[in-house]
Short mmCIF file of C-alpha atoms in Angstrom, two decimals:
data_model
loop_
_atom_site.label_atom_id
_atom_site.label_comp_id
_atom_site.label_asym_id
_atom_site.label_seq_id
_atom_site.Cartn_x
_atom_site.Cartn_y
_atom_site.Cartn_z
CA MET A 27 57.65 -18.94 -9.33
CA GLY A 28 60.06 -17.62 -6.88
CA ARG A 29 62.11 -19.71 -4.66
CA HIS A 30 61.20 -18.57 -1.20
CA VAL A 31 59.79 -21.22 1.09
CA LEU A 32 58.45 -20.76 4.59
CA LEU A 33 58.68 -23.85 6.83
CA ILE A 34 56.10 -24.08 9.66
CA GLU A 35 57.33 -26.82 11.90
CA ASP A 36 57.87 -27.07 15.66
CA GLU A 37 60.57 -29.88 15.56
CA PRO A 38 63.97 -28.27 15.56
CA ASN A 39 65.74 -31.31 14.05
CA ILE A 40 63.19 -31.69 11.31
CA VAL A 41 63.46 -27.99 10.51
CA GLU A 42 67.26 -28.44 10.28
CA ALA A 43 67.00 -31.42 7.91
CA ILE A 44 64.48 -29.75 5.59
CA ARG A 45 66.32 -26.45 5.66
CA PHE A 46 69.59 -28.25 4.62
CA ILE A 47 67.98 -30.12 1.67
CA LEU A 48 66.04 -27.14 0.37
CA THR A 49 69.02 -24.68 0.76
CA ARG A 50 71.24 -27.03 -1.15
CA ASP A 51 68.63 -27.14 -3.80
CA GLY A 52 68.80 -23.36 -4.17
CA TRP A 53 65.76 -22.21 -1.99
CA ARG A 54 65.64 -19.36 0.27
CA VAL A 55 64.34 -20.90 3.60
CA SER A 56 62.50 -19.16 6.26
CA THR A 57 61.32 -21.04 9.29
CA HIS A 58 58.71 -20.53 11.97
CA GLY A 59 58.21 -22.75 14.99
CA ASP A 60 54.84 -21.67 16.34
CA GLY A 61 51.42 -22.35 14.80
CA ALA A 62 49.67 -19.78 16.90
CA ASP A 63 50.84 -16.81 14.83
CA ALA A 64 51.85 -18.62 11.67
CA VAL A 65 49.13 -17.00 9.49
CA ALA A 66 50.45 -13.57 10.33
CA VAL A 67 53.99 -14.58 9.55
CA VAL A 68 52.88 -15.85 6.09
CA GLN A 69 51.05 -12.61 5.44
CA ARG A 70 54.10 -10.67 6.36
CA LEU A 71 56.82 -12.74 4.50
CA ARG A 72 54.66 -13.56 1.53
CA PRO A 73 56.61 -16.75 0.62
CA ASP A 74 55.98 -18.51 -2.60
CA VAL A 75 55.55 -21.85 -1.02
CA VAL A 76 54.59 -22.85 2.58
CA ILE A 77 55.51 -26.21 4.12
CA LEU A 78 53.12 -26.78 6.96
CA ASP A 79 53.37 -29.47 9.53
CA VAL A 80 49.82 -30.45 10.13
CA MET A 81 50.71 -32.41 13.19
CA LEU A 82 51.33 -29.24 15.20
CA PRO A 83 49.99 -29.59 18.74
CA GLY A 84 46.32 -28.89 19.52
CA GLN A 85 44.91 -29.08 15.91
CA LEU A 86 46.85 -25.92 15.18
CA GLY A 87 47.98 -27.32 11.77
CA LEU A 88 44.40 -27.72 10.59
CA GLU A 89 43.40 -24.17 11.69
CA VAL A 90 46.42 -22.56 10.07
CA LEU A 91 45.51 -24.35 6.78
CA ARG A 92 41.90 -23.22 6.94
CA ALA A 93 42.95 -19.57 7.71
CA LEU A 94 45.49 -19.53 4.87
CA ARG A 95 42.81 -20.83 2.42
CA ALA A 96 40.25 -18.22 3.75
CA ASP A 97 42.55 -15.29 2.85
CA PRO A 98 41.86 -14.18 -0.86
CA ALA A 99 45.19 -12.44 -0.95
CA LEU A 100 46.88 -15.70 -0.45
CA ALA A 101 44.99 -17.46 -3.25
CA ALA A 102 48.21 -18.12 -5.37
CA LEU A 103 50.11 -19.50 -2.37
CA ARG A 104 51.16 -23.13 -2.63
CA VAL A 105 50.87 -25.06 0.50
CA MET A 106 52.45 -28.43 1.18
CA VAL A 107 51.37 -30.22 4.15
CA LEU A 108 53.85 -32.36 6.13
CA THR A 109 52.55 -35.35 8.15
CA ALA A 110 54.05 -38.40 9.65
CA LYS A 111 50.77 -40.26 9.42
CA GLY A 112 49.97 -40.20 5.78
CA ALA A 113 46.58 -41.68 6.47
CA THR A 114 43.76 -41.38 4.10
CA ARG A 115 41.83 -39.52 6.80
CA ARG A 116 44.35 -36.78 6.85
CA LYS A 117 44.32 -36.57 3.05
CA ALA A 118 40.54 -36.26 3.22
CA TRP A 119 40.49 -33.31 5.44
CA GLY A 120 43.35 -31.72 3.61
CA ARG A 121 41.17 -31.78 0.56
CA MET A 122 38.26 -30.46 2.55
CA CYS A 123 40.29 -27.37 3.45
CA LEU A 124 41.36 -26.63 -0.02
CA MET B 14 -1.54 -60.60 24.73
CA PRO B 15 1.93 -62.06 25.06
CA LEU B 16 3.11 -59.85 27.95
CA THR B 17 0.12 -60.47 30.18
CA GLY B 18 -0.58 -64.04 29.18
CA LEU B 19 2.37 -65.41 30.88
CA THR B 20 1.43 -66.49 34.37
CA GLY B 21 -1.54 -68.67 33.33
CA SER B 22 0.46 -70.36 30.66
CA ARG B 23 3.28 -71.02 33.10
CA VAL B 24 0.85 -72.63 35.54
CA ARG B 25 -0.43 -74.82 32.71
CA GLU B 26 3.01 -75.83 31.60
CA ARG B 27 4.07 -76.61 35.13
CA ARG B 28 0.94 -78.67 35.89
CA LEU B 29 1.24 -80.72 32.69
CA ALA B 30 4.96 -81.20 33.28
CA ALA B 31 4.20 -82.53 36.77
CA GLY B 32 1.49 -84.73 35.39
CA ILE B 33 -1.23 -83.36 37.71
CA ALA B 34 -4.84 -83.30 36.57
CA GLN B 35 -6.56 -79.95 36.42
CA ALA B 36 -9.15 -81.05 38.84
CA ASP B 37 -6.69 -82.42 41.34
CA LEU B 38 -4.61 -79.15 41.40
CA ALA B 39 -7.82 -77.06 41.75
CA ARG B 40 -8.94 -79.19 44.66
CA ALA B 41 -5.48 -78.92 46.30
CA VAL B 42 -5.48 -75.23 45.99
CA GLY B 43 -9.03 -74.73 47.05
CA ILE B 44 -10.56 -73.29 43.79
CA SER B 45 -12.92 -74.75 41.21
CA ALA B 46 -11.60 -76.62 38.20
CA SER B 47 -13.29 -74.13 35.91
CA TYR B 48 -11.73 -71.20 37.60
CA LEU B 49 -8.31 -72.88 37.25
CA ASN B 50 -9.05 -73.41 33.64
CA LEU B 51 -9.79 -69.65 33.12
CA ILE B 52 -6.54 -68.85 34.93
CA GLU B 53 -4.59 -71.38 32.80
CA HIS B 54 -5.91 -69.79 29.65
CA ASN B 55 -5.00 -66.36 30.96
CA ARG B 56 -8.60 -65.17 31.21
CA ARG B 57 -8.31 -64.41 34.89
CA ARG B 58 -5.66 -62.44 36.53
CA ILE B 59 -4.21 -63.85 39.64
CA GLY B 60 -1.84 -62.72 42.36
CA GLY B 61 -1.28 -62.89 46.12
CA ALA B 62 -2.67 -65.90 47.95
CA VAL B 63 -4.00 -67.95 44.94
CA LEU B 64 -0.67 -67.51 43.25
CA ASP B 65 1.15 -68.64 46.34
CA ARG B 66 -1.14 -71.73 46.85
CA LEU B 67 -0.85 -72.63 43.15
CA ALA B 68 2.98 -72.43 43.45
CA ALA B 69 2.90 -74.57 46.59
CA GLY B 70 0.58 -77.14 44.91
CA LEU B 71 3.04 -77.29 41.87
CA GLY B 72 6.10 -77.35 44.07
CA VAL B 73 7.71 -74.22 42.57
CA ALA B 74 8.54 -70.80 43.96
CA PRO B 75 5.75 -68.27 43.48
CA ALA B 76 8.26 -65.97 41.74
CA LEU B 77 8.63 -68.55 39.02
CA LEU B 78 4.97 -68.38 38.10
CA ALA B 79 4.67 -64.63 38.57
CA GLU B 80 5.31 -62.43 35.60
CA GLY B 81 7.80 -60.25 37.51
CA ALA B 82 10.30 -63.02 37.49
CA GLU B 83 9.86 -63.64 33.70
CA GLY B 84 9.24 -59.99 32.63
CA GLY B 85 12.99 -59.30 32.34
CA ALA B 86 13.64 -62.43 30.30
CA VAL B 87 10.68 -61.64 28.04
CA GLN B 88 12.00 -58.14 27.44
CA ASP B 89 15.51 -59.36 26.74
CA LEU B 90 14.20 -61.94 24.42
CA ARG B 91 12.15 -59.40 22.49
CA ALA B 92 15.08 -57.05 22.34
CA ALA B 93 17.30 -59.99 21.09
CA ALA B 94 14.74 -60.64 18.42
CA THR B 95 14.68 -57.00 17.33
CA GLY B 96 18.47 -56.97 16.97
CA ALA B 97 18.64 -60.39 15.27
CA ALA B 98 20.60 -60.60 11.97
CA ALA B 99 18.77 -59.86 8.71
CA GLY B 100 17.16 -63.06 7.51
CA ALA B 101 16.66 -64.52 10.89
CA LYS B 102 12.98 -64.88 11.69
CA PRO B 103 12.49 -65.45 15.39
CA GLU B 104 8.88 -66.46 16.40
CA VAL B 105 8.23 -63.34 18.46
CA ASP B 106 4.71 -64.29 18.88
CA ARG B 107 5.54 -67.46 20.56
CA ILE B 108 8.09 -66.14 23.22
CA ASP B 109 5.79 -67.33 25.96
CA GLU B 110 5.67 -70.73 24.67
CA PHE B 111 9.51 -70.72 24.27
CA LEU B 112 10.01 -69.50 27.81
CA GLY B 113 7.57 -72.01 29.17
CA ARG B 114 8.90 -75.04 27.29
CA PHE B 115 12.64 -74.11 27.38
CA PRO B 116 13.25 -71.92 30.40
CA GLY B 117 16.83 -72.92 30.50
CA TRP B 118 17.54 -72.13 26.86
CA ALA B 119 15.65 -68.89 27.29
CA ASP B 120 17.86 -68.04 30.12
CA VAL B 121 21.00 -68.75 28.03
CA LEU B 122 19.64 -66.60 25.15
CA ALA B 123 18.68 -63.71 27.24
CA GLY B 124 21.97 -63.93 29.23
CA GLN B 125 23.86 -63.82 26.03
CA TYR B 126 21.79 -60.94 24.66
CA ARG B 127 22.66 -58.96 27.82
CA ARG B 128 26.36 -59.87 27.59
CA ILE B 129 26.44 -58.71 24.02
CA GLY B 130 25.00 -55.40 25.07
CA ASP B 131 27.74 -55.16 27.69
CA LEU B 132 30.43 -55.93 25.37
CA GLU B 133 29.14 -53.60 22.73
CA ARG B 134 29.25 -50.85 25.20
CA MET B 135 32.75 -51.76 26.20
CA VAL B 136 33.85 -51.83 22.62
CA ALA B 137 32.40 -48.41 22.13
CA ALA B 138 34.04 -47.09 25.22
CA LEU B 139 37.42 -48.36 24.21
CA ASN B 140 37.00 -47.10 20.68
CA ASP B 141 36.06 -43.71 22.05
CA ARG B 142 39.07 -43.89 24.28
CA ILE B 143 41.53 -44.54 21.54
CA GLY B 144 40.02 -41.85 19.26
CA HIS B 145 39.76 -39.12 22.02
CA ASP B 146 42.27 -39.92 24.62
CA PRO B 147 44.56 -36.89 24.91
CA HIS B 148 47.35 -38.86 26.66
CA LEU B 149 47.45 -41.53 24.02
CA SER B 150 47.45 -38.97 21.19
CA GLN B 151 50.16 -36.97 22.92
CA ALA B 152 52.42 -40.10 23.35
CA LEU B 153 51.86 -41.12 19.74
CA HIS B 154 52.51 -37.56 18.51
CA GLU B 155 55.81 -37.58 20.31
CA VAL B 156 56.94 -40.99 18.97
CA LEU B 157 55.89 -40.07 15.41
CA SER B 158 57.78 -36.70 15.63
CA ALA B 159 60.88 -38.43 16.77
CA VAL B 160 60.57 -40.95 13.93
CA SER B 161 60.02 -38.39 11.31
CA SER B 162 63.08 -36.47 12.52
CA VAL B 163 65.38 -39.52 12.64
CA ARG B 164 64.16 -40.58 9.14
CA SER B 165 64.83 -37.17 7.50
CA THR B 166 68.20 -36.78 9.20
CA ALA B 167 69.33 -40.33 8.30
CA ALA B 168 68.11 -39.79 4.76
CA ILE B 169 70.41 -36.77 4.42
CA LEU B 170 73.33 -38.60 5.80
CA ALA B 171 72.79 -41.58 3.59
CA GLU B 172 72.03 -39.79 0.40
CA THR B 173 74.33 -36.65 0.50
CA GLU B 174 77.69 -37.70 -0.81
CA ASP B 175 79.56 -34.50 -0.43
CA ILE B 176 78.28 -33.42 2.91
CA ASP B 177 80.30 -30.83 4.88
CA PRO B 178 82.04 -32.38 7.94
CA ASP B 179 80.46 -29.68 10.24
CA TRP B 180 77.08 -30.53 8.96
CA ARG B 181 77.69 -34.21 9.18
CA ALA B 182 78.68 -33.86 12.90
CA ARG B 183 75.55 -31.77 13.55
CA PHE B 184 73.32 -34.37 11.97
CA HIS B 185 74.89 -37.13 13.93
CA GLY B 186 74.18 -35.22 17.12
CA ASN B 187 70.62 -34.66 16.13
CA LEU B 188 70.29 -38.35 15.32
CA HIS B 189 71.63 -39.25 18.69
CA MET B 190 69.23 -36.76 20.39
CA ASP B 191 66.17 -37.99 18.57
CA SER B 192 66.99 -41.58 19.17
CA GLU B 193 67.08 -40.92 22.95
CA ARG B 194 63.73 -39.14 22.54
CA LEU B 195 62.28 -41.98 20.65
CA ALA B 196 63.26 -44.59 23.26
CA VAL B 197 61.78 -42.42 26.11
CA GLY B 198 58.58 -41.81 24.05
CA ALA B 199 58.11 -45.49 23.19
CA GLU B 200 58.63 -46.45 26.82
CA ALA B 201 56.03 -43.94 27.97
CA LEU B 202 53.51 -45.31 25.28
CA VAL B 203 54.09 -48.92 26.35
CA ALA B 204 53.64 -48.01 30.03
CA TYR B 205 50.48 -46.22 29.21
CA LEU B 206 48.99 -49.11 27.15
CA ASP B 207 49.95 -51.55 29.94
CA GLY B 208 48.03 -49.43 32.46
CA SER B 209 44.95 -48.99 30.29
CA GLU B 210 44.74 -52.68 29.90
CA GLN B 211 44.51 -53.15 33.58
CA GLU B 212 41.81 -50.39 33.86
CA ALA B 213 39.66 -51.99 31.17
CA ASP B 214 39.80 -55.41 32.95
CA THR B 215 36.42 -55.14 34.62
CA GLY B 216 34.77 -58.09 32.96
CA GLY B 217 32.51 -55.68 30.99
CA ALA B 218 30.66 -54.38 33.98
CA ALA B 219 30.50 -50.49 34.50
CA PRO B 220 32.21 -49.41 37.79
CA GLN B 221 28.71 -48.49 39.13
CA GLU B 222 27.34 -51.97 38.39
CA GLU B 223 30.40 -53.43 40.06
CA LEU B 224 29.81 -51.37 43.18
CA GLU B 225 26.13 -52.10 43.30
CA GLY B 226 26.86 -55.76 42.96
CA TRP B 227 29.24 -55.67 45.93
CA LEU B 228 26.79 -53.64 48.09
CA ALA B 229 23.94 -56.02 47.15
CA ALA B 230 26.08 -59.08 48.09
CA HIS B 231 26.35 -57.36 51.63
CA GLY B 232 22.61 -56.54 51.91
CA TRP B 233 23.49 -52.87 51.35
CA HIS B 234 24.67 -52.53 54.91
CA PHE B 235 27.90 -52.91 56.86
CA ALA B 236 27.66 -53.48 60.60
CA ALA B 237 31.28 -52.21 60.87
CA LEU B 238 30.07 -48.70 60.12
CA GLU B 239 27.61 -48.60 62.96
CA ALA B 240 28.39 -47.19 66.47
CA GLY B 241 30.77 -49.61 68.16
CA GLY B 242 31.71 -51.32 64.85
CA ALA B 243 35.29 -51.84 63.51
CA GLY B 244 34.97 -48.67 61.35
CA ALA B 245 35.43 -47.83 57.65
CA ALA B 246 39.02 -48.78 57.65
CA SER B 247 38.11 -52.39 58.30
CA LEU B 248 36.49 -52.56 54.83
CA ALA B 249 39.64 -51.43 52.97
CA GLY B 250 40.64 -55.03 52.28
CA GLU B 251 37.26 -55.91 50.79
CA ILE B 252 37.28 -52.81 48.61
CA ALA B 253 40.76 -53.66 47.33
CA GLN B 254 39.21 -56.85 45.79
CA LEU B 255 37.01 -54.97 43.37
CA ALA B 256 38.25 -55.36 39.91
CA SER B 257 38.49 -51.82 38.61
CA LYS B 258 40.00 -48.71 40.13
CA ALA B 259 36.94 -46.64 39.30
CA ALA B 260 34.85 -49.10 41.25
CA ARG B 261 37.25 -49.12 44.20
CA ASP B 262 37.07 -45.34 44.37
CA LEU B 263 33.20 -45.33 44.18
CA ALA B 264 33.18 -47.99 46.89
CA SER B 265 35.52 -45.79 49.07
CA ASP B 266 33.29 -42.80 48.64
CA TRP B 267 30.24 -44.87 49.39
CA VAL B 268 31.72 -46.20 52.66
CA ARG B 269 32.81 -42.77 53.68
CA GLN B 270 29.33 -41.42 53.19
CA ALA B 271 27.66 -44.30 54.96
CA ALA B 272 29.88 -43.90 57.92
CA ALA B 273 29.02 -40.19 58.07
CA ASP B 274 25.28 -41.02 57.68
CA ALA B 275 25.60 -43.63 60.56
CA ALA B 276 27.35 -41.12 62.81
CA ALA B 277 24.68 -38.36 62.17
CA LEU B 278 21.78 -40.74 62.55
CA PRO B 279 22.57 -43.46 65.20
CA LEU B 280 20.64 -46.55 64.41
CA ALA B 281 18.77 -47.00 67.56
CA ALA B 282 17.66 -43.39 67.90
CA PHE B 283 16.84 -43.23 64.24
CA GLU B 284 14.58 -46.38 64.40
CA ALA B 285 12.83 -45.12 67.47
CA ALA B 286 12.19 -41.72 65.76
CA ARG B 287 10.97 -43.42 62.67
CA ALA B 288 8.40 -45.38 64.74
CA GLU B 289 7.09 -42.05 65.98
CA ALA B 290 7.06 -40.30 62.54
CA ALA B 291 8.49 -41.80 59.47
CA ASP B 292 8.40 -38.62 57.43
CA PRO B 293 11.88 -37.94 56.04
CA TRP B 294 11.51 -34.15 56.47
CA ILE B 295 10.49 -34.42 60.11
CA LEU B 296 13.34 -36.81 60.68
CA ALA B 297 15.82 -34.53 59.11
CA ARG B 298 14.66 -31.62 61.34
CA LYS B 299 14.92 -33.76 64.31
CA PHE B 300 18.51 -34.89 63.69
CA GLY B 301 19.58 -31.71 62.22
CA CYS B 302 20.68 -33.28 58.83
CA ASP B 303 19.47 -33.18 55.23
CA VAL B 304 16.70 -35.03 53.60
CA LEU B 305 18.96 -37.00 51.35
CA GLN B 306 20.88 -38.28 54.39
CA VAL B 307 17.60 -39.52 55.84
CA PHE B 308 16.78 -41.24 52.48
CA ARG B 309 20.10 -43.06 52.47
CA ARG B 310 19.81 -44.06 56.13
CA VAL B 311 16.31 -45.53 55.44
CA ALA B 312 17.45 -47.52 52.38
CA PHE B 313 20.88 -48.59 53.71
CA ARG B 314 19.74 -49.60 57.29
CA PRO B 315 20.05 -53.24 58.05
CA GLY B 316 17.31 -55.40 56.46
CA ALA B 317 15.75 -52.39 54.68
CA VAL B 318 13.25 -53.25 51.88
CA GLU B 319 13.04 -49.74 50.46
CA GLY B 320 14.72 -49.02 47.08
CA LEU B 321 16.70 -45.89 46.37
CA VAL B 322 17.86 -44.23 43.18
CA LEU B 323 20.21 -41.31 43.06
CA CYS B 324 20.82 -38.98 40.14
CA ASP B 325 22.97 -36.02 39.33
CA GLY B 326 21.84 -32.72 37.81
CA ALA B 327 21.84 -34.24 34.32
CA GLY B 328 19.45 -37.05 35.48
CA THR B 329 22.07 -39.68 35.19
CA LEU B 330 21.50 -42.41 37.63
CA LEU B 331 24.45 -42.66 40.06
CA MET B 332 23.17 -45.41 42.39
CA ARG B 333 20.33 -47.92 42.09
CA LYS B 334 19.29 -50.01 45.09
CA PRO B 335 16.51 -52.27 43.66
CA ILE B 336 13.25 -53.10 45.15
CA ALA B 337 11.16 -56.21 44.02
CA GLY B 338 8.66 -55.27 41.28
CA PHE B 339 10.09 -51.93 40.41
CA SER B 340 12.44 -52.49 37.55
CA LEU B 341 15.38 -49.99 37.41
CA PRO B 342 17.04 -49.56 33.95
CA ARG B 343 20.30 -51.52 33.72
CA TYR B 344 21.89 -48.64 31.93
CA GLY B 345 20.80 -45.46 30.09
CA ALA B 346 18.16 -43.12 31.07
CA ALA B 347 15.05 -43.94 33.17
CA CYS B 348 11.38 -43.09 32.82
CA PRO B 349 11.05 -39.34 32.57
CA LEU B 350 7.81 -39.62 34.63
CA TRP B 351 9.54 -40.69 37.75
CA PRO B 352 8.96 -38.28 40.63
CA LEU B 353 12.73 -38.24 40.93
CA TYR B 354 12.98 -35.88 37.95
CA ALA B 355 10.16 -33.75 39.22
CA ALA B 356 12.10 -33.29 42.31
CA LEU B 357 15.34 -32.45 40.30
CA SER B 358 13.53 -29.64 38.64
CA ARG B 359 12.21 -28.22 41.86
CA PRO B 360 15.18 -28.42 44.30
CA MET B 361 14.57 -28.29 47.98
CA GLN B 362 10.80 -29.23 47.66
CA PRO B 363 9.51 -32.54 48.82
CA VAL B 364 7.79 -34.52 46.16
CA ALA B 365 5.71 -37.63 47.23
CA GLY B 366 3.18 -39.80 45.48
CA VAL B 367 2.12 -43.33 44.49
CA VAL B 368 3.37 -44.76 41.25
CA GLU B 369 2.33 -47.90 39.35
CA MET B 370 4.62 -50.02 37.21
CA PRO B 371 3.19 -51.48 34.01
CA GLY B 372 2.67 -55.24 33.63
CA PHE B 373 0.42 -57.84 35.01
CA SER B 374 1.03 -57.29 38.65
CA ARG B 375 0.50 -53.45 38.31
CA ALA B 376 2.83 -53.09 41.53
CA ARG B 377 2.33 -49.88 43.34
CA PHE B 378 4.94 -48.05 45.22
CA HIS B 379 4.98 -45.11 47.55
CA VAL B 380 7.84 -42.86 46.47
CA GLN B 381 9.38 -39.82 48.03
CA ALA B 382 11.84 -37.68 46.08
CA PHE B 383 13.92 -34.69 47.01
CA CYS B 384 16.77 -32.71 45.39
CA GLY B 385 19.48 -30.91 47.26
CA VAL B 386 21.68 -28.20 45.96
CA ASP B 387 25.20 -27.45 46.87
CA TYR B 388 27.79 -24.75 45.85
CA PRO B 389 31.10 -26.47 46.57
CA ALA B 390 32.97 -23.49 45.30
CA GLY B 391 30.90 -20.90 47.19
CA PHE B 392 28.78 -17.95 45.82
CA GLY B 393 30.69 -17.65 42.65
CA GLY B 394 30.89 -21.40 41.84
CA PRO B 395 28.46 -23.71 39.91
CA GLU B 396 25.38 -25.18 41.39
CA VAL B 397 25.55 -28.85 41.93
CA ARG B 398 22.26 -30.82 42.25
CA ASP B 399 21.71 -34.26 43.76
CA ALA B 400 18.31 -35.84 43.72
CA ALA B 401 17.19 -39.07 45.25
CA MET B 402 13.92 -41.04 45.21
CA LEU B 403 13.11 -43.50 47.97
CA ILE B 404 10.78 -46.28 46.89
CA ALA B 405 8.65 -48.20 49.42
CA PRO B 406 6.17 -50.97 48.67
CA GLN B 407 2.49 -49.93 48.71
CA ALA B 408 -0.39 -52.10 49.83
CA LEU B 409 -1.98 -53.69 46.74
CA VAL B 410 -5.48 -52.26 47.02
CA ALA B 411 -4.82 -48.58 47.26
CA ALA B 412 -7.69 -46.21 46.73
CA GLU B 413 -5.57 -43.21 45.82
CA PRO B 414 -4.86 -42.58 42.13
CA ALA B 415 -1.45 -43.70 41.03
CA LEU B 416 0.93 -42.16 38.63
CA ALA B 417 1.54 -44.58 35.69
CA VAL B 418 5.26 -44.83 35.17
CA GLY B 419 7.66 -47.33 33.75
CA THR B 420 11.27 -48.37 33.78
CA SER B 421 12.67 -46.77 30.60
CA CYS B 422 10.96 -46.03 27.29
CA ARG B 423 12.78 -48.68 25.38
CA ILE B 424 11.25 -51.54 27.43
CA CYS B 425 8.01 -49.88 28.49
CA PRO B 426 4.79 -51.28 27.24
CA ARG B 427 2.66 -48.01 27.85
CA GLY B 428 1.12 -46.99 24.51
CA GLY B 429 0.21 -43.30 23.99
CA CYS B 430 2.54 -42.14 26.84
CA PRO B 431 2.87 -38.35 26.51
CA ALA B 432 6.49 -38.43 27.79
CA ARG B 433 7.74 -41.20 25.57
CA ARG B 434 11.04 -40.38 23.97
CA GLU B 435 11.74 -43.55 21.93
CA ARG B 436 9.79 -46.45 20.60
CA SER B 437 9.46 -49.41 22.73
CA ILE B 438 10.74 -52.84 21.89
CA VAL B 439 7.87 -54.46 23.73
CA ALA B 440 4.22 -54.63 22.44
CA GLU B 441 2.59 -51.41 23.44
CA ILE B 442 -0.63 -51.57 25.45
CA ALA B 443 -3.14 -48.73 26.38
CA PHE B 444 -1.46 -46.18 28.66
#
């Protein structure tokens, strides 16, 4: 697996923190702060891993996740979801989307 | 039949409790002892004069003997029995006996049942609010985001030993920024929750019920709003006393509208015109106003006996001024057979008729319904419908056929009703 990660997150300070950690660990980190066109960015950059903030405003995180999973060309893509809630309910819908 | 057998049983219970012999009571009331015996065993229906004389002979209010006064309690007790915990076996077939022998306890039970219903609705509303309130969810999101940011940044500072001084300064700056944000977000959240606590403090009553309770306490009329009165502003202090903001807003709207109605239909002239022709349409023509305004003026004039219900385009009841014998649903949807809904589907056309309520008294009412339409945003905007039904008592012996209606399906005893939408919790009788 390659080491290119795309971080989809709208909080600049969280982006900075994660970018710092992953870069030190040898990853190439791209970031994108807007959920609205996130799917197009993934399709263009073709990262090996996507880290997606599912708490993006307006249910955007959930929609992005669904759209990514609906695209057969992205079947091999690994998606990690980022959430501050960690509730079982979120885990449940995360599984539902996969 | 439990629902209809009540009045006679009550007479018997009261007579025995008072220690009066059947023959003595019959003589006092001016009927034969055998007839009273039939009444007491619910073999004869009574109403009107005989009921009044029996009540006088027993020293109780006629309403106490009449089924109307108990009907609500019977329905609430039946509903309470239906919702009882599994394993509980309330003696539903003996509700009459229970009511007759322990009227005080029955009141307590029925009152608690209603209170539970109110509280359940309040819990559902609060639950819904927490689940779907966009402000709350936004405020929580803001706080959670700031917390996540602080946590990741702090973890980096704590766990990275050889961190570059430039990066370290940057993360310190970020920490400072996020902690400021967290403080502001937490304050906003606390302020919001404080506010919602006040809003919810209405003692369980919906704002509409609160308004109706306030209006009923004033006889649905304010002399201040009539010509020469102190005006709508003089009621501001009263309105401020209402518990919820929603009820205060409703009350302000009601007062504003009532003042406009009073100005458009001055009381003396309106009463004089009504004595000539009471038809709402004719009155509306005469005064150059709309039919709904006439309905409201009739129902909200001083000492009016008429009941009035108002609904919006979805059929949701917005205002319920009660009239004795015509039970209005406490909440939820009403009987779909009400002429109110016929009018709602045929805007601008008058609908009138005689309706009969179920139950022992078979009370009849003359109702007039009308639906107005408005386009507040003009030609391109949505159509807004407002319907109203004016309910007036009808003489007991009416030759004309009456439309059999009810209050609401859930508490309606009419079996085989073609318009029924849900099962009744009371025993169904022939439609």
